[in-house]
Amino acid sequence: MAAQKPGLARGTRDFGPVQMSRRNYLFGIIRTVFEKFGFQPLETPAIENLATLTGKYGEEGDQLLFKILNSGDFMKNASDANLSERNSKSITPEISEKGLRYDLTVPFARYVVMNQHLHNFPFKRYQIQPVWRADRPQKGRYREFFQCDADVVGTNSLLCEAEIVLMIREVFEKLGLADYSIKLNNRKILSGIAELMGAPGKEGPLCVAIDKLDKIGEEKVFEELKERGFGDDVAKKLQPFLQLTGSNAAIIADLEKLLARSDVGMVGVAELKEVMAMVEGFGVKVDQLAIDPTLARGLSYYTGCIFEVKPTSVQMGSICGGGRYDDLTGMFGLPNVSGVGISFGIDRIYDVLDELNLFPAESLRTSKVLIANFDPASAMKALAVLGKLREGGIAAELYPESAKLKKQFTYAESKGIPFLLMAGESEFASGEFGLKNLQSGEQKTFTIEQIISELR
Amino acid sequence: MAAQKPGLARGTRDFGPVQMSRRNYLFGIIRTVFEKFGFQPLETPAIENLATLTGKYGEEGDQLLFKILNSGDFMKNASDANLSERNSKSITPEISEKGLRYDLTVPFARYVVMNQHLHNFPFKRYQIQPVWRADRPQKGRYREFFQCDADVVGTNSLLCEAEIVLMIREVFEKLGLADYSIKLNNRKILSGIAELMGAPGKEGPLCVAIDKLDKIGEEKVFEELKERGFGDDVAKKLQPFLQLTGSNAAIIADLEKLLARSDVGMVGVAELKEVMAMVEGFGVKVDQLAIDPTLARGLSYYTGCIFEVKPTSVQMGSICGGGRYDDLTGMFGLPNVSGVGISFGIDRIYDVLDELNLFPAESLRTSKVLIANFDPASAMKALAVLGKLREGGIAAELYPESAKLKKQFTYAESKGIPFLLMAGESEFASGEFGLKNLQSGEQKTFTIEQIISELR
């Protein structure tokens, strides 16, 4: 076979040692926080039956599903009509029964329904896995990317909402990121606003329009709402909500006045108040938390509190978001299971930490020390030293060949190994070994025992 | 949409909290050992171009690749002839350009070739990721399963082989598994045996036949070799190798006599001697290590040392295997890169640990304590306690509703939470809280500070 020039599939990435180390550092912190809050790990398969996936993500989503060709003689099931018409769309279900996971939410719902007798509600799970979408790749948008979700299902308690705020706070604190905002709103407030605008039940189009405030401005949002039948006094009725400022307590007080005539709106305000009281009850101050009645979030399935996190010192969209939904598992026949979830945008958080230089140098998974290989006889003796270092819990390696020292240096540097240990004939004769700090260039002489305690 | 009964795609699995906890424990130990030996993490995408995968796993492998249907109007590229003949095989490349990762080795080779200027050889990487094969599912064989590989490429040094032995020893020691054997052989010894049998270059068929010794016995192996042109005195020439017993040193001494007339065979023996000397040089005794000249390993690409690990107290096939290969990256245009790798069979190791009850109870990722929720007012006060527990590094949760205590008990038990903290009105009045050990049933009274130090 002739050698071929290898390449990656479009929209996919390799993660080499540096990226993997940083990703594992990031995942590790999120995982630790999730587990501290009682969330347990779950993983579902990459391959799902198309029957599970299709129809869950809208028509656009169905088209973006990666579909797997049936094994064996798949063409035998294709219908004559579809073949002769070359009808890609209608032939697909005849030759493909499986697809790749598109998000973590639908497989989670499937898992909950299939394993409802295994878990006592509330069920708190987290899931960190890749998903695949046949989107057009562009800067920052990949066809394979990781999602990182935590959800509680089976309880209406607003404690879950308060804990989501605390988890967000703890994750970003541990990551060293202080400049961010957590916006909090409640879909019921948006329902109340729609009601007051004379468009009860139209919170859907209201959310879609309000979601564009940052992009197109107030005037255009008002116009869009007028077109969608929100009446001619849109500006007058909506503006008071857009102009709310001050502390969270002040905003809540204003909302109570503005929404006094909407039952659903007042429930929304009451829920926000309770979440804020619970966050306070934990005894921590979350300065980043701000109630924002204009936060809408695109997804239609949210029914209660909604969250969105954005960095404030870096130009970047939302890095974390979520909310409460009332009927996640209904699509698989288990109705009335309320849940609330949060999703961390791993790729964006990675970019923010990278831009702000917040990845600690120690996150790099590499050896702490490279033993230089001077000659075969010394290398043989160095094995016992290497064994002792590792026994002492120190990641270490011996250069595998008696190559030029320059080459061994370069190896250590390219791999980010911070120390080089000199272990030649004279060192073994004296029992004292040179330890060179490759960053400072400084070299000191120690016994092996001293080196172990030095490096540990 | 009518609710549907959800199911898993055939041959795939969900991993719930208990399995995930154990798998993460297992992966964590292997990862720690790999990193201690200087291996760095790598991940490649699940989706690869079929051009990268096809032709690398033999004809059977090509058929077992999961192929992804092209997006959009894929039928427009199908040829009339293939359509009218319903020729599944020849139409596949016209409607599918991508496939799912079949193993970790080929993507690793692709990565090395594409990133050769990024890494100074030797490059030591480990990779723990799922792979997919459209095999017929059966007990213990899945269509999606994890592989767990560590490889060094770019050096011929036998230090790598010795370190593989040490890594195997350390992984199983940390897992608490003592009853296993590491078999070690060298393909050059098998080449030497073929040479002495008058069939030089025929080590391939020799390996295939010898690989069946356990299953079909000596006589049938001899017959197969006769049929394959190894001459009529197969038994006489092969038997001495099959009957070798005694210490590793004794076997090496016997091999030196038996293979004295084969240059390649003697190189193989010399390599085994050097690996054994290096393992000893590390100053650890690996009692499980046994030289076995009948170890063949199926895969054709091995050229030097080969390894195989089997548990000895459980009926189970190989749980770990690997070896040296001379030309991994040649298929992608980078020749003469020698490497050596090891692969841990995660699913089988999981089953062995499960059968021998070797998963520690602490591996379960769950809260250490559940605070019972007696009434809304006490629950509000309990938030501060919950915050303090978590600040103390203790995974903890408050039952989200003021449900019956029995229900809260059941929740804690089903989730494996070991302690229940009583925090009702009287407890907050006295400042002393009951802590119930759910396994022993014992309950003691403590202040919060005492509880934190007790649970930590």
PDB file of N, CA and C in Angstrom, chain A residues 4 13-15 17 20 35-38 40-41 43 45-46 51 56 67 69 73-75 78 80 86 88 110 120 122 144 155 157 163 277 365 367 380 390 396 400-401 411 414-415, chain B residues 4 13-15 17 20 35-38 40-41 43 45-46 51 56 67 69 73-75 78 80 86 88 110 120 122 144 155 157 163 277 365 367 380 390 396 400-401 411 414-415:
ATOM      1  N   GLN A   4       0.094   7.344   2.515  1.00  0.00           N
ATOM      2  CA  GLN A   4      -0.833   8.430   2.227  1.00  0.00           C
ATOM      3  C   GLN A   4      -0.569   9.578   3.179  1.00  0.00           C
ATOM      4  N   ARG A  13     -10.697  17.523  16.086  1.00  0.00           N
ATOM      5  CA  ARG A  13      -9.404  17.943  16.627  1.00  0.00           C
ATOM      6  C   ARG A  13      -8.706  16.796  17.344  1.00  0.00           C
ATOM      7  N   ASP A  14      -7.367  16.805  17.283  1.00  0.00           N
ATOM      8  CA  ASP A  14      -6.571  15.996  18.209  1.00  0.00           C
ATOM      9  C   ASP A  14      -6.287  16.852  19.431  1.00  0.00           C
ATOM     10  N   PHE A  15      -6.227  16.214  20.594  1.00  0.00           N
ATOM     11  CA  PHE A  15      -5.776  16.916  21.786  1.00  0.00           C
ATOM     12  C   PHE A  15      -4.451  16.309  22.229  1.00  0.00           C
ATOM     13  N   PRO A  17      -0.601  16.359  24.310  1.00  0.00           N
ATOM     14  CA  PRO A  17      -0.322  16.354  25.757  1.00  0.00           C
ATOM     15  C   PRO A  17      -0.617  17.672  26.470  1.00  0.00           C
ATOM     16  N   MET A  20      -4.453  18.183  26.467  1.00  0.00           N
ATOM     17  CA  MET A  20      -5.084  17.153  27.300  1.00  0.00           C
ATOM     18  C   MET A  20      -4.854  17.436  28.786  1.00  0.00           C
ATOM     19  N   GLU A  35     -19.194  16.451  42.375  1.00  0.00           N
ATOM     20  CA  GLU A  35     -19.288  15.345  43.345  1.00  0.00           C
ATOM     21  C   GLU A  35     -19.463  15.858  44.768  1.00  0.00           C
ATOM     22  N   LYS A  36     -18.863  17.002  45.062  1.00  0.00           N
ATOM     23  CA  LYS A  36     -19.023  17.591  46.398  1.00  0.00           C
ATOM     24  C   LYS A  36     -20.478  17.976  46.647  1.00  0.00           C
ATOM     25  N   PHE A  37     -21.215  18.239  45.574  1.00  0.00           N
ATOM     26  CA  PHE A  37     -22.628  18.599  45.686  1.00  0.00           C
ATOM     27  C   PHE A  37     -23.543  17.383  45.494  1.00  0.00           C
ATOM     28  N   GLY A  38     -22.968  16.181  45.516  1.00  0.00           N
ATOM     29  CA  GLY A  38     -23.782  14.973  45.486  1.00  0.00           C
ATOM     30  C   GLY A  38     -24.187  14.485  44.105  1.00  0.00           C
ATOM     31  N   GLN A  40     -23.561  12.362  40.722  1.00  0.00           N
ATOM     32  CA  GLN A  40     -22.820  11.138  40.433  1.00  0.00           C
ATOM     33  C   GLN A  40     -22.575  11.001  38.935  1.00  0.00           C
ATOM     34  N   PRO A  41     -21.469  10.326  38.581  1.00  0.00           N
ATOM     35  CA  PRO A  41     -21.110  10.229  37.158  1.00  0.00           C
ATOM     36  C   PRO A  41     -22.000   9.271  36.380  1.00  0.00           C
ATOM     37  N   GLU A  43     -22.264   7.789  32.099  1.00  0.00           N
ATOM     38  CA  GLU A  43     -21.874   7.862  30.695  1.00  0.00           C
ATOM     39  C   GLU A  43     -22.813   7.011  29.860  1.00  0.00           C
ATOM     40  N   PRO A  45     -23.721   5.621  25.690  1.00  0.00           N
ATOM     41  CA  PRO A  45     -22.944   5.312  24.480  1.00  0.00           C
ATOM     42  C   PRO A  45     -22.986   6.428  23.440  1.00  0.00           C
ATOM     43  N   ALA A  46     -21.945   6.479  22.618  1.00  0.00           N
ATOM     44  CA  ALA A  46     -21.883   7.451  21.526  1.00  0.00           C
ATOM     45  C   ALA A  46     -22.947   7.143  20.484  1.00  0.00           C
ATOM     46  N   ALA A  51     -34.191   6.235  16.372  1.00  0.00           N
ATOM     47  CA  ALA A  51     -35.522   6.409  16.962  1.00  0.00           C
ATOM     48  C   ALA A  51     -35.435   7.213  18.258  1.00  0.00           C
ATOM     49  N   LYS A  56     -36.139  15.149  18.315  1.00  0.00           N
ATOM     50  CA  LYS A  56     -35.911  15.770  19.622  1.00  0.00           C
ATOM     51  C   LYS A  56     -35.254  17.148  19.501  1.00  0.00           C
ATOM     52  N   LYS A  67     -25.416  10.209  10.921  1.00  0.00           N
ATOM     53  CA  LYS A  67     -26.112   8.925  10.817  1.00  0.00           C
ATOM     54  C   LYS A  67     -25.141   7.839  10.399  1.00  0.00           C
ATOM     55  N   LEU A  69     -24.242   4.287   8.696  1.00  0.00           N
ATOM     56  CA  LEU A  69     -24.706   3.365   7.665  1.00  0.00           C
ATOM     57  C   LEU A  69     -24.908   1.979   8.285  1.00  0.00           C
ATOM     58  N   ASP A  73     -25.325  -5.841   4.024  1.00  0.00           N
ATOM     59  CA  ASP A  73     -25.888  -5.502   2.722  1.00  0.00           C
ATOM     60  C   ASP A  73     -27.045  -4.517   2.895  1.00  0.00           C
ATOM     61  N   PHE A  74     -26.690  -3.292   3.280  1.00  0.00           N
ATOM     62  CA  PHE A  74     -27.706  -2.304   3.657  1.00  0.00           C
ATOM     63  C   PHE A  74     -28.628  -1.919   2.496  1.00  0.00           C
ATOM     64  N   MET A  75     -28.128  -2.059   1.246  1.00  0.00           N
ATOM     65  CA  MET A  75     -28.909  -1.601   0.085  1.00  0.00           C
ATOM     66  C   MET A  75     -30.154  -2.440  -0.146  1.00  0.00           C
ATOM     67  N   ALA A  78     -33.415  -0.728   0.706  1.00  0.00           N
ATOM     68  CA  ALA A  78     -33.793   0.542   0.086  1.00  0.00           C
ATOM     69  C   ALA A  78     -34.928   0.300  -0.907  1.00  0.00           C
ATOM     70  N   ASP A  80     -37.326   0.818  -4.177  1.00  0.00           N
ATOM     71  CA  ASP A  80     -37.082   1.151  -5.579  1.00  0.00           C
ATOM     72  C   ASP A  80     -37.317   2.634  -5.855  1.00  0.00           C
ATOM     73  N   ARG A  86     -33.266   8.991  -6.300  1.00  0.00           N
ATOM     74  CA  ARG A  86     -32.092   9.449  -5.547  1.00  0.00           C
ATOM     75  C   ARG A  86     -32.526  10.382  -4.423  1.00  0.00           C
ATOM     76  N   SER A  88     -32.322  11.385  -1.087  1.00  0.00           N
ATOM     77  CA  SER A  88     -31.446  11.178   0.069  1.00  0.00           C
ATOM     78  C   SER A  88     -32.236  11.159   1.370  1.00  0.00           C
ATOM     79  N   ARG A 110     -33.381   9.278  28.275  1.00  0.00           N
ATOM     80  CA  ARG A 110     -33.561   7.861  27.946  1.00  0.00           C
ATOM     81  C   ARG A 110     -33.078   6.979  29.097  1.00  0.00           C
ATOM     82  N   ASN A 120     -33.481   6.194  43.289  1.00  0.00           N
ATOM     83  CA  ASN A 120     -34.522   6.913  44.017  1.00  0.00           C
ATOM     84  C   ASN A 120     -34.435   8.382  43.668  1.00  0.00           C
ATOM     85  N   PRO A 122     -34.788  12.313  44.235  1.00  0.00           N
ATOM     86  CA  PRO A 122     -34.168  12.977  43.086  1.00  0.00           C
ATOM     87  C   PRO A 122     -32.895  12.252  42.633  1.00  0.00           C
ATOM     88  N   GLU A 144     -17.128  17.738  16.519  1.00  0.00           N
ATOM     89  CA  GLU A 144     -17.032  16.917  17.728  1.00  0.00           C
ATOM     90  C   GLU A 144     -16.599  17.839  18.852  1.00  0.00           C
ATOM     91  N   THR A 155     -37.427  16.470  41.460  1.00  0.00           N
ATOM     92  CA  THR A 155     -37.810  17.344  42.572  1.00  0.00           C
ATOM     93  C   THR A 155     -38.063  18.741  42.055  1.00  0.00           C
ATOM     94  N   SER A 157     -37.829  21.253  44.197  1.00  0.00           N
ATOM     95  CA  SER A 157     -37.221  22.121  45.206  1.00  0.00           C
ATOM     96  C   SER A 157     -36.273  23.149  44.583  1.00  0.00           C
ATOM     97  N   GLU A 163     -28.192  25.698  44.575  1.00  0.00           N
ATOM     98  CA  GLU A 163     -26.933  24.939  44.531  1.00  0.00           C
ATOM     99  C   GLU A 163     -26.222  25.099  43.193  1.00  0.00           C
ATOM    100  N   ALA A 277     -32.679  33.883  48.723  1.00  0.00           N
ATOM    101  CA  ALA A 277     -32.631  33.667  50.175  1.00  0.00           C
ATOM    102  C   ALA A 277     -31.812  32.422  50.495  1.00  0.00           C
ATOM    103  N   ARG A 365       0.866  17.405  32.524  1.00  0.00           N
ATOM    104  CA  ARG A 365       1.201  16.047  32.948  1.00  0.00           C
ATOM    105  C   ARG A 365       2.507  15.660  32.274  1.00  0.00           C
ATOM    106  N   SER A 367       6.897  14.275  33.273  1.00  0.00           N
ATOM    107  CA  SER A 367       7.807  13.817  34.312  1.00  0.00           C
ATOM    108  C   SER A 367       8.361  15.009  35.069  1.00  0.00           C
ATOM    109  N   MET A 380      22.503   1.524  33.417  1.00  0.00           N
ATOM    110  CA  MET A 380      22.078   0.316  34.133  1.00  0.00           C
ATOM    111  C   MET A 380      22.010   0.622  35.631  1.00  0.00           C
ATOM    112  N   ARG A 390      10.475   6.897  41.594  1.00  0.00           N
ATOM    113  CA  ARG A 390       9.055   6.559  41.356  1.00  0.00           C
ATOM    114  C   ARG A 390       8.405   6.019  42.611  1.00  0.00           C
ATOM    115  N   ALA A 396       9.067  10.155  36.797  1.00  0.00           N
ATOM    116  CA  ALA A 396      10.465  10.282  36.381  1.00  0.00           C
ATOM    117  C   ALA A 396      10.734   9.376  35.203  1.00  0.00           C
ATOM    118  N   PRO A 400      16.197   6.968  27.135  1.00  0.00           N
ATOM    119  CA  PRO A 400      16.395   5.544  26.845  1.00  0.00           C
ATOM    120  C   PRO A 400      17.691   5.202  26.112  1.00  0.00           C
ATOM    121  N   GLU A 401      18.396   6.208  25.627  1.00  0.00           N
ATOM    122  CA  GLU A 401      19.637   5.926  24.899  1.00  0.00           C
ATOM    123  C   GLU A 401      20.760   6.820  25.397  1.00  0.00           C
ATOM    124  N   TYR A 411      15.008  17.151  24.570  1.00  0.00           N
ATOM    125  CA  TYR A 411      13.881  16.267  24.863  1.00  0.00           C
ATOM    126  C   TYR A 411      13.161  16.741  26.119  1.00  0.00           C
ATOM    127  N   SER A 414      11.341  20.097  25.484  1.00  0.00           N
ATOM    128  CA  SER A 414      10.154  20.015  24.627  1.00  0.00           C
ATOM    129  C   SER A 414       9.013  19.352  25.377  1.00  0.00           C
ATOM    130  N   LYS A 415       9.350  18.552  26.374  1.00  0.00           N
ATOM    131  CA  LYS A 415       8.307  17.847  27.117  1.00  0.00           C
ATOM    132  C   LYS A 415       7.926  18.598  28.393  1.00  0.00           C
TER     133      LYS A 415
ATOM    134  N   GLN B   4     -42.386   7.011  23.204  1.00  0.00           N
ATOM    135  CA  GLN B   4     -41.846   5.767  22.674  1.00  0.00           C
ATOM    136  C   GLN B   4     -41.101   5.035  23.777  1.00  0.00           C
ATOM    137  N   ARG B  13     -23.673   0.093  25.877  1.00  0.00           N
ATOM    138  CA  ARG B  13     -24.012   0.073  27.302  1.00  0.00           C
ATOM    139  C   ARG B  13     -24.076   1.475  27.882  1.00  0.00           C
ATOM    140  N   ASP B  14     -24.981   1.652  28.866  1.00  0.00           N
ATOM    141  CA  ASP B  14     -24.895   2.818  29.747  1.00  0.00           C
ATOM    142  C   ASP B  14     -24.009   2.436  30.926  1.00  0.00           C
ATOM    143  N   PHE B  15     -23.272   3.417  31.443  1.00  0.00           N
ATOM    144  CA  PHE B  15     -22.535   3.192  32.681  1.00  0.00           C
ATOM    145  C   PHE B  15     -23.121   4.103  33.743  1.00  0.00           C
ATOM    146  N   PRO B  17     -23.940   5.288  37.874  1.00  0.00           N
ATOM    147  CA  PRO B  17     -23.023   5.784  38.899  1.00  0.00           C
ATOM    148  C   PRO B  17     -22.086   4.727  39.501  1.00  0.00           C
ATOM    149  N   MET B  20     -19.599   3.669  36.717  1.00  0.00           N
ATOM    150  CA  MET B  20     -18.721   4.798  36.397  1.00  0.00           C
ATOM    151  C   MET B  20     -17.703   5.034  37.504  1.00  0.00           C
ATOM    152  N   GLU B  35       1.541   8.026  33.967  1.00  0.00           N
ATOM    153  CA  GLU B  35       2.166   9.350  34.100  1.00  0.00           C
ATOM    154  C   GLU B  35       3.436   9.281  34.936  1.00  0.00           C
ATOM    155  N   LYS B  36       3.456   8.395  35.910  1.00  0.00           N
ATOM    156  CA  LYS B  36       4.657   8.237  36.731  1.00  0.00           C
ATOM    157  C   LYS B  36       5.828   7.740  35.887  1.00  0.00           C
ATOM    158  N   PHE B  37       5.515   7.049  34.799  1.00  0.00           N
ATOM    159  CA  PHE B  37       6.551   6.532  33.908  1.00  0.00           C
ATOM    160  C   PHE B  37       6.797   7.470  32.720  1.00  0.00           C
ATOM    161  N   GLY B  38       6.249   8.687  32.785  1.00  0.00           N
ATOM    162  CA  GLY B  38       6.565   9.685  31.763  1.00  0.00           C
ATOM    163  C   GLY B  38       5.686   9.648  30.530  1.00  0.00           C
ATOM    164  N   GLN B  40       2.395  10.675  28.445  1.00  0.00           N
ATOM    165  CA  GLN B  40       1.527  11.850  28.448  1.00  0.00           C
ATOM    166  C   GLN B  40       0.203  11.544  27.747  1.00  0.00           C
ATOM    167  N   PRO B  41      -0.865  12.235  28.173  1.00  0.00           N
ATOM    168  CA  PRO B  41      -2.190  11.932  27.616  1.00  0.00           C
ATOM    169  C   PRO B  41      -2.366  12.452  26.189  1.00  0.00           C
ATOM    170  N   GLU B  43      -5.689  12.458  23.102  1.00  0.00           N
ATOM    171  CA  GLU B  43      -6.994  12.003  22.624  1.00  0.00           C
ATOM    172  C   GLU B  43      -7.160  12.394  21.164  1.00  0.00           C
ATOM    173  N   PRO B  45      -9.969  12.280  17.675  1.00  0.00           N
ATOM    174  CA  PRO B  45     -11.431  12.311  17.482  1.00  0.00           C
ATOM    175  C   PRO B  45     -12.025  10.933  17.213  1.00  0.00           C
ATOM    176  N   ALA B  46     -13.304  10.785  17.551  1.00  0.00           N
ATOM    177  CA  ALA B  46     -14.023   9.538  17.287  1.00  0.00           C
ATOM    178  C   ALA B  46     -14.197   9.335  15.786  1.00  0.00           C
ATOM    179  N   ALA B  51     -10.389   7.192   4.608  1.00  0.00           N
ATOM    180  CA  ALA B  51      -9.072   7.012   3.983  1.00  0.00           C
ATOM    181  C   ALA B  51      -8.011   6.673   5.022  1.00  0.00           C
ATOM    182  N   LYS B  56      -6.321  -0.843   7.018  1.00  0.00           N
ATOM    183  CA  LYS B  56      -5.372  -0.988   8.115  1.00  0.00           C
ATOM    184  C   LYS B  56      -5.674  -2.204   8.996  1.00  0.00           C
ATOM    185  N   LYS B  67     -19.456   3.099   9.447  1.00  0.00           N
ATOM    186  CA  LYS B  67     -19.288   4.162   8.455  1.00  0.00           C
ATOM    187  C   LYS B  67     -20.399   5.194   8.621  1.00  0.00           C
ATOM    188  N   LEU B  69     -22.787   8.133   7.215  1.00  0.00           N
ATOM    189  CA  LEU B  69     -23.422   8.608   5.997  1.00  0.00           C
ATOM    190  C   LEU B  69     -23.029  10.077   5.760  1.00  0.00           C
ATOM    191  N   ASP B  73     -27.193  16.028   0.586  1.00  0.00           N
ATOM    192  CA  ASP B  73     -27.781  15.213  -0.482  1.00  0.00           C
ATOM    193  C   ASP B  73     -26.774  14.173  -0.964  1.00  0.00           C
ATOM    194  N   PHE B  74     -26.517  13.183  -0.089  1.00  0.00           N
ATOM    195  CA  PHE B  74     -25.438  12.219  -0.350  1.00  0.00           C
ATOM    196  C   PHE B  74     -25.697  11.349  -1.582  1.00  0.00           C
ATOM    197  N   MET B  75     -26.981  11.183  -1.945  1.00  0.00           N
ATOM    198  CA  MET B  75     -27.303  10.274  -3.060  1.00  0.00           C
ATOM    199  C   MET B  75     -26.831  10.795  -4.413  1.00  0.00           C
ATOM    200  N   ALA B  78     -23.860   8.952  -5.862  1.00  0.00           N
ATOM    201  CA  ALA B  78     -23.911   7.511  -6.109  1.00  0.00           C
ATOM    202  C   ALA B  78     -23.988   7.255  -7.608  1.00  0.00           C
ATOM    203  N   ASP B  80     -24.905   5.380 -11.134  1.00  0.00           N
ATOM    204  CA  ASP B  80     -26.080   4.665 -11.628  1.00  0.00           C
ATOM    205  C   ASP B  80     -25.910   3.157 -11.511  1.00  0.00           C
ATOM    206  N   ARG B  86     -27.806  -2.343  -6.695  1.00  0.00           N
ATOM    207  CA  ARG B  86     -27.904  -2.366  -5.226  1.00  0.00           C
ATOM    208  C   ARG B  86     -26.629  -2.950  -4.614  1.00  0.00           C
ATOM    209  N   SER B  88     -24.072  -2.799  -2.265  1.00  0.00           N
ATOM    210  CA  SER B  88     -23.773  -2.109  -1.007  1.00  0.00           C
ATOM    211  C   SER B  88     -22.290  -1.817  -0.878  1.00  0.00           C
ATOM    212  N   ARG B 110      -1.364   8.178  12.915  1.00  0.00           N
ATOM    213  CA  ARG B 110      -1.722   9.387  12.156  1.00  0.00           C
ATOM    214  C   ARG B 110      -1.272  10.641  12.905  1.00  0.00           C
ATOM    215  N   ASN B 120       9.670  15.739  20.409  1.00  0.00           N
ATOM    216  CA  ASN B 120      10.974  15.141  20.243  1.00  0.00           C
ATOM    217  C   ASN B 120      10.874  13.662  20.559  1.00  0.00           C
ATOM    218  N   PRO B 122      12.123  10.110  21.853  1.00  0.00           N
ATOM    219  CA  PRO B 122      10.964   9.231  21.877  1.00  0.00           C
ATOM    220  C   PRO B 122       9.712   9.952  22.371  1.00  0.00           C
ATOM    221  N   GLU B 144     -19.279  -0.955  21.293  1.00  0.00           N
ATOM    222  CA  GLU B 144     -18.539   0.216  21.792  1.00  0.00           C
ATOM    223  C   GLU B 144     -17.817  -0.229  23.045  1.00  0.00           C
ATOM    224  N   THR B 155      12.316   4.946  19.562  1.00  0.00           N
ATOM    225  CA  THR B 155      13.537   4.422  20.177  1.00  0.00           C
ATOM    226  C   THR B 155      13.512   2.897  20.138  1.00  0.00           C
ATOM    227  N   SER B 157      15.383   1.262  22.318  1.00  0.00           N
ATOM    228  CA  SER B 157      15.899   0.861  23.623  1.00  0.00           C
ATOM    229  C   SER B 157      14.985  -0.147  24.313  1.00  0.00           C
ATOM    230  N   GLU B 163      10.295  -1.315  31.274  1.00  0.00           N
ATOM    231  CA  GLU B 163       9.353  -0.434  31.968  1.00  0.00           C
ATOM    232  C   GLU B 163       7.904  -0.902  31.801  1.00  0.00           C
ATOM    233  N   ALA B 277      17.545  -8.355  32.758  1.00  0.00           N
ATOM    234  CA  ALA B 277      18.587  -7.692  33.551  1.00  0.00           C
ATOM    235  C   ALA B 277      18.118  -6.302  33.969  1.00  0.00           C
ATOM    236  N   ARG B 365     -18.441   7.089  43.980  1.00  0.00           N
ATOM    237  CA  ARG B 365     -18.531   8.548  44.055  1.00  0.00           C
ATOM    238  C   ARG B 365     -19.922   8.892  44.553  1.00  0.00           C
ATOM    239  N   SER B 367     -22.149  11.169  48.029  1.00  0.00           N
ATOM    240  CA  SER B 367     -21.983  12.072  49.163  1.00  0.00           C
ATOM    241  C   SER B 367     -21.577  11.279  50.399  1.00  0.00           C
ATOM    242  N   MET B 380     -33.793  25.575  55.979  1.00  0.00           N
ATOM    243  CA  MET B 380     -33.160  26.858  55.685  1.00  0.00           C
ATOM    244  C   MET B 380     -31.926  27.034  56.568  1.00  0.00           C
ATOM    245  N   ARG B 390     -19.174  21.267  53.139  1.00  0.00           N
ATOM    246  CA  ARG B 390     -18.518  21.292  51.826  1.00  0.00           C
ATOM    247  C   ARG B 390     -17.233  22.103  51.872  1.00  0.00           C
ATOM    248  N   ALA B 396     -21.448  16.486  50.378  1.00  0.00           N
ATOM    249  CA  ALA B 396     -22.622  16.453  51.245  1.00  0.00           C
ATOM    250  C   ALA B 396     -23.831  16.969  50.499  1.00  0.00           C
ATOM    251  N   PRO B 400     -33.780  17.546  49.333  1.00  0.00           N
ATOM    252  CA  PRO B 400     -34.347  18.815  48.868  1.00  0.00           C
ATOM    253  C   PRO B 400     -35.772  19.097  49.343  1.00  0.00           C
ATOM    254  N   GLU B 401     -36.436  18.117  49.907  1.00  0.00           N
ATOM    255  CA  GLU B 401     -37.809  18.348  50.351  1.00  0.00           C
ATOM    256  C   GLU B 401     -37.994  17.835  51.773  1.00  0.00           C
ATOM    257  N   TYR B 411     -33.457   7.010  50.186  1.00  0.00           N
ATOM    258  CA  TYR B 411     -32.648   7.758  49.207  1.00  0.00           C
ATOM    259  C   TYR B 411     -31.161   7.594  49.526  1.00  0.00           C
ATOM    260  N   SER B 414     -29.990   3.982  48.831  1.00  0.00           N
ATOM    261  CA  SER B 414     -29.906   3.608  47.417  1.00  0.00           C
ATOM    262  C   SER B 414     -28.716   4.285  46.754  1.00  0.00           C
ATOM    263  N   LYS B 415     -28.288   5.389  47.317  1.00  0.00           N
ATOM    264  CA  LYS B 415     -27.170   6.120  46.726  1.00  0.00           C
ATOM    265  C   LYS B 415     -25.851   5.758  47.405  1.00  0.00           C
TER     266      LYS B 415
END
